[in-house]
PDB file of C-alpha atoms in Angstrom:
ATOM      1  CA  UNK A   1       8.987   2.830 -11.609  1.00 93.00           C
ATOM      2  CA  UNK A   2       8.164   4.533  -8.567  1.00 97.00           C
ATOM      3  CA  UNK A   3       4.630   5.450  -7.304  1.00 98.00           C
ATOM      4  CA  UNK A   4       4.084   8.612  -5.120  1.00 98.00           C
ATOM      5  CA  UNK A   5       0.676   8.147  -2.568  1.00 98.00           C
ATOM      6  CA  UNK A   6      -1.812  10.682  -2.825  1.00 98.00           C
ATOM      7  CA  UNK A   7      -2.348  12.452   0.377  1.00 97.00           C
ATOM      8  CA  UNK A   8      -5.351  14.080   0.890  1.00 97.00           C
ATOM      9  CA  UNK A   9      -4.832  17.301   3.198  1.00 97.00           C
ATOM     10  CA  UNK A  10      -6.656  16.099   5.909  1.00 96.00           C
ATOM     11  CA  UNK A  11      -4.704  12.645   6.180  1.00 97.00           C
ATOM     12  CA  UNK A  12      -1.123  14.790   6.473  1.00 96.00           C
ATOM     13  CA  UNK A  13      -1.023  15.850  10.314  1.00 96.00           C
ATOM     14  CA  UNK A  14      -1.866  12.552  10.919  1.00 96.00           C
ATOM     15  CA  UNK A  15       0.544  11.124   8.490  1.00 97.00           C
ATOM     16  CA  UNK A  16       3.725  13.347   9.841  1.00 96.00           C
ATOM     17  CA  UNK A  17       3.640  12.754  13.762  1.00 96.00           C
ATOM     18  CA  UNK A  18       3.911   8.886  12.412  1.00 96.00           C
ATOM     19  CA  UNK A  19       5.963   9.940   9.859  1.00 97.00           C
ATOM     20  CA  UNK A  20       4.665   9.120   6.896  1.00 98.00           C
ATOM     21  CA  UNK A  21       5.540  11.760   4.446  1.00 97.00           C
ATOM     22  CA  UNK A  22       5.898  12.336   0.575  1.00 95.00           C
ATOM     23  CA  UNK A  23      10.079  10.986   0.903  1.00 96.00           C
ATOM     24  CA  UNK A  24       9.098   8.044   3.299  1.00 98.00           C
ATOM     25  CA  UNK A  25       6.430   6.713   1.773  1.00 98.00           C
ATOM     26  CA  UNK A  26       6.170   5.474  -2.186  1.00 98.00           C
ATOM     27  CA  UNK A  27       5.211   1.915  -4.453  1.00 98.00           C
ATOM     28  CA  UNK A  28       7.783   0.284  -6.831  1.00 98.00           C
ATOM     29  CA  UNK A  29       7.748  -1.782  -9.377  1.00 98.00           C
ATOM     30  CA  UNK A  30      11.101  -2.751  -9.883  1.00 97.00           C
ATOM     31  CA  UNK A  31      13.388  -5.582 -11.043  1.00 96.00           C
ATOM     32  CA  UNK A  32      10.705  -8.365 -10.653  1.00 97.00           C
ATOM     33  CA  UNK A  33       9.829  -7.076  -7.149  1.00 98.00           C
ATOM     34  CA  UNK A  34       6.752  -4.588  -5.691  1.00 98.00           C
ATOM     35  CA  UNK A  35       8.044  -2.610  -2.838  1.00 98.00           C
ATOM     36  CA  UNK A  36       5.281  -1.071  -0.515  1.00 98.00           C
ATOM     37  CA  UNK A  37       7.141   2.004   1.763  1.00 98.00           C
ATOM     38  CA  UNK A  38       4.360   3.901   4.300  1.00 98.00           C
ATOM     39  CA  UNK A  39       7.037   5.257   6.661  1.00 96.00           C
ATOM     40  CA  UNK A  40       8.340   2.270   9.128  1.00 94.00           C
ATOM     41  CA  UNK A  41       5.658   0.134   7.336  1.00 95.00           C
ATOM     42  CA  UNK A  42       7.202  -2.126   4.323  1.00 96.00           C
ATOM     43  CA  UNK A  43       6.092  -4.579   2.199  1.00 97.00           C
ATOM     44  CA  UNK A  44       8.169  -6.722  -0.558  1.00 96.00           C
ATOM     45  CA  UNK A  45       7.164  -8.953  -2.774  1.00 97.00           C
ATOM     46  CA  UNK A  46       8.003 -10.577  -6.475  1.00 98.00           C
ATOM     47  CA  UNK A  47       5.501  -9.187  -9.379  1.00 98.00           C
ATOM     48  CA  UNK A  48       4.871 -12.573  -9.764  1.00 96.00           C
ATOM     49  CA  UNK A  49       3.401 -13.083  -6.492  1.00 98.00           C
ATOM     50  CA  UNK A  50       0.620 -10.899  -7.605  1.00 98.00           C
ATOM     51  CA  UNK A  51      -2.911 -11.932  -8.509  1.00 97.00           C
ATOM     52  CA  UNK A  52      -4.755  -9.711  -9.440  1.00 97.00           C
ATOM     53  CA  UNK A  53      -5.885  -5.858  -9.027  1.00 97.00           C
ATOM     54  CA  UNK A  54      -8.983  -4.043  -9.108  1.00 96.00           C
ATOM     55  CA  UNK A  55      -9.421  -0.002  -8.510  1.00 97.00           C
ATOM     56  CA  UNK A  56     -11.785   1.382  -5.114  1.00 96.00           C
ATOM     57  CA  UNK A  57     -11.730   4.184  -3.110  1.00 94.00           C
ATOM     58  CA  UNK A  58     -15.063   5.461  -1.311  1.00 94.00           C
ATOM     59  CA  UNK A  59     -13.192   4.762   1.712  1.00 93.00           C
ATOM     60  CA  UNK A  60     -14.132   6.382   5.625  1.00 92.00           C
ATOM     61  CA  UNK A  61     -11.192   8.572   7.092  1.00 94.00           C
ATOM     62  CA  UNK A  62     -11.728   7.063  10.568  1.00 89.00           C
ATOM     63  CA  UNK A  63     -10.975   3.682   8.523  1.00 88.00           C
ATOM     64  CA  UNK A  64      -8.047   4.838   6.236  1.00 91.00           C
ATOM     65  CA  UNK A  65      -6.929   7.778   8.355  1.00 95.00           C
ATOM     66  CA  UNK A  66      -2.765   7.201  10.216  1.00 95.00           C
ATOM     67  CA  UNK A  67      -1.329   4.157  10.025  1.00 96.00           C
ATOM     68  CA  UNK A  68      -1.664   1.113   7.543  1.00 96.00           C
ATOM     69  CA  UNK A  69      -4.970  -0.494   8.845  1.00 95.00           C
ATOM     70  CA  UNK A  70      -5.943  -4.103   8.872  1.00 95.00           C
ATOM     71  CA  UNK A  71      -9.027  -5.539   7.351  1.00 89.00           C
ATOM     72  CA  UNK A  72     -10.529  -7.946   9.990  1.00 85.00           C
ATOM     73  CA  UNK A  73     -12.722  -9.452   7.483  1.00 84.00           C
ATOM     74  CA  UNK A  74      -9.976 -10.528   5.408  1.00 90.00           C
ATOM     75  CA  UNK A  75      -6.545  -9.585   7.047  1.00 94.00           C
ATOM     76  CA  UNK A  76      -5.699  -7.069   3.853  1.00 96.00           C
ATOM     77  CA  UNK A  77      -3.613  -4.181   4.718  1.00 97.00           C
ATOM     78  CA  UNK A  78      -4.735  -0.753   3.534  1.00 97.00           C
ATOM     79  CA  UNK A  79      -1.871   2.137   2.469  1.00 98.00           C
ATOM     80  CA  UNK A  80      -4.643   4.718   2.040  1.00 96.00           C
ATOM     81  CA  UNK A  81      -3.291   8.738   2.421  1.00 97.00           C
ATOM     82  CA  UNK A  82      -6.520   9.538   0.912  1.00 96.00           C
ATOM     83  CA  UNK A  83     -10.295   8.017   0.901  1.00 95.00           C
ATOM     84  CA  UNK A  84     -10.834   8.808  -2.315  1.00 95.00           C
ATOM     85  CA  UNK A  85      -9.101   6.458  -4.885  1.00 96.00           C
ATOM     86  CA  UNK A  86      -6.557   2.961  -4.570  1.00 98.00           C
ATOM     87  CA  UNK A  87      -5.518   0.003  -6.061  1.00 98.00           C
ATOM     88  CA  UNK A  88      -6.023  -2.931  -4.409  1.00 97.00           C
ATOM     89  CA  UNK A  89      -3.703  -5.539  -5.270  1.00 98.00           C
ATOM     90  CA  UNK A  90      -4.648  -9.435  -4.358  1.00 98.00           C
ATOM     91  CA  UNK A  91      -1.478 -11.769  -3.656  1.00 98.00           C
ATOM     92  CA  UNK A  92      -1.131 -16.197  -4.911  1.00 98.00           C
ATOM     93  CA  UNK A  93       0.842 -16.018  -0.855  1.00 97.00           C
ATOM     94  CA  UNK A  94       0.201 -13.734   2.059  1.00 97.00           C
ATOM     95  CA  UNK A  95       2.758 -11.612   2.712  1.00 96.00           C
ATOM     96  CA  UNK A  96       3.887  -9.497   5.517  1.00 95.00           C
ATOM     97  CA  UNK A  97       3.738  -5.525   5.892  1.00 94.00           C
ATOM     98  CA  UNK A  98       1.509  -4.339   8.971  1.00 93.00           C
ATOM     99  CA  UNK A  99       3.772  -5.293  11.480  1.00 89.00           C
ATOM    100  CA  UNK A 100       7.218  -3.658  11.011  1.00 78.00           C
ATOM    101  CA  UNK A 101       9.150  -6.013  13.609  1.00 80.00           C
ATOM    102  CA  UNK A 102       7.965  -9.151  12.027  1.00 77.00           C
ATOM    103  CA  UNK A 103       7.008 -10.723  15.382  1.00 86.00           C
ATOM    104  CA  UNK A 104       3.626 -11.776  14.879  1.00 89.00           C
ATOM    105  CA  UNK A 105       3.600 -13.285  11.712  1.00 89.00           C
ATOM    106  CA  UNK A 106       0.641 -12.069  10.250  1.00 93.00           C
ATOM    107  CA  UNK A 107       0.744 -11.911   6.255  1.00 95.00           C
ATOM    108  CA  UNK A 108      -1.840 -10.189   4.318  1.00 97.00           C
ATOM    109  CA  UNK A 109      -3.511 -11.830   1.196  1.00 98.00           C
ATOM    110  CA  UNK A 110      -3.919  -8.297  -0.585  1.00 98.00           C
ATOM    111  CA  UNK A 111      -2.799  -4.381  -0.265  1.00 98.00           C
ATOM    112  CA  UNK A 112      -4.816  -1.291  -0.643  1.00 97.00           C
ATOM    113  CA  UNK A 113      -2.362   1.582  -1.912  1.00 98.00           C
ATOM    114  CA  UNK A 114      -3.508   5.035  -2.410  1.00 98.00           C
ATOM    115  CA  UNK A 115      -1.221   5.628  -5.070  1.00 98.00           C
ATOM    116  CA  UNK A 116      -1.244   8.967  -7.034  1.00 98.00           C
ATOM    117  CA  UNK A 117      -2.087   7.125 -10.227  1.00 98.00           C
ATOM    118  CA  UNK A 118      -3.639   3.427  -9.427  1.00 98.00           C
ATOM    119  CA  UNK A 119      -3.918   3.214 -13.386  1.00 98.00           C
ATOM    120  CA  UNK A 120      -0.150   3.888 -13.772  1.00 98.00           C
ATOM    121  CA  UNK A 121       0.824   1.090 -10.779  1.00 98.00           C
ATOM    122  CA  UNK A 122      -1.279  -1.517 -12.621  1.00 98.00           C
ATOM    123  CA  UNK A 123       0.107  -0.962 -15.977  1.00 97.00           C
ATOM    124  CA  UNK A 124       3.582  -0.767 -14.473  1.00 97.00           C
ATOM    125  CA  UNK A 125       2.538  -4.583 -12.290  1.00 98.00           C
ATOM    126  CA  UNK A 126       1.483  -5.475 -15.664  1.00 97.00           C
ATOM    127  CA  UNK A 127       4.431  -4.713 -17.898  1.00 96.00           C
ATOM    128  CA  UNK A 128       6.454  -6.131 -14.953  1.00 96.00           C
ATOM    129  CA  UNK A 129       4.368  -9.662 -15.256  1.00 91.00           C
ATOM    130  CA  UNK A 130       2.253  -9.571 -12.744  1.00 94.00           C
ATOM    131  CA  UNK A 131      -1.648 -11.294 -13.332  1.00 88.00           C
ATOM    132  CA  UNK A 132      -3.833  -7.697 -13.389  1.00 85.00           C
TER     133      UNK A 132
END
């Protein structure tokens, strides 16, 4: 099943001139797999690599605002169109998705996706076997 984001109206300028826009960017839960899209951004991985999920949101717009940002306190990678409400989803192995050549080899050990409907992606992760 795929997973629209939720933009918030002021995150879409922003969002277009890197474009990120409602057709490039999406979550899906599909054949055994979770597929992250945020424009050039991607991240893949099996449902099965997945640990866990809990909802948030409360988040600044300096913080969440453009392009996927990176935690420093604990290299997570945030998907966030909107401050309001995500689902952050934990990862059993880092994976990759900030860095769209691949060159640096940073992996992230969760991802915060402003989904339209967090409740929807974690019953979907669920149904598909993932631990949430």
């Amino acid at each position: 099943m795929r997973h629209p984001f939720a933009f918030a109206p002021s995150y879409r300028l922003p969002a277009l001139l890197l474009g990120i826009t409602e057709r490039t960017a999406w979550v899906e839960v599909a054949d055994g797999e979770l597929h992250v899209r945020y424009g050039v951004w991607r991240l893949h991985t099996a449902v099965d690599n997945v640990a866990g999920a809990t909802r948030t949101g409360g988040f600044a717009w300096l913080k969440t605002v453009g392009p996927p940002h990176l935690s420093f306190a604990d290299r997570g990678v945030s998907f966030t169109p909107n401050g309001d409400d995500a689902l952050c989803v934990r990862f059993r192995t880092p994976v990759p998705g900030i860095d769209p050549t691949g060159l640096t080899g940073l992996r992230h050990p969760g991802a915060t996706l402003g989904v339209a409907d967090p409740e929807a992606l974690r019953r979907d992760l669920a149904a598909a076997g993932a631990s949430v």
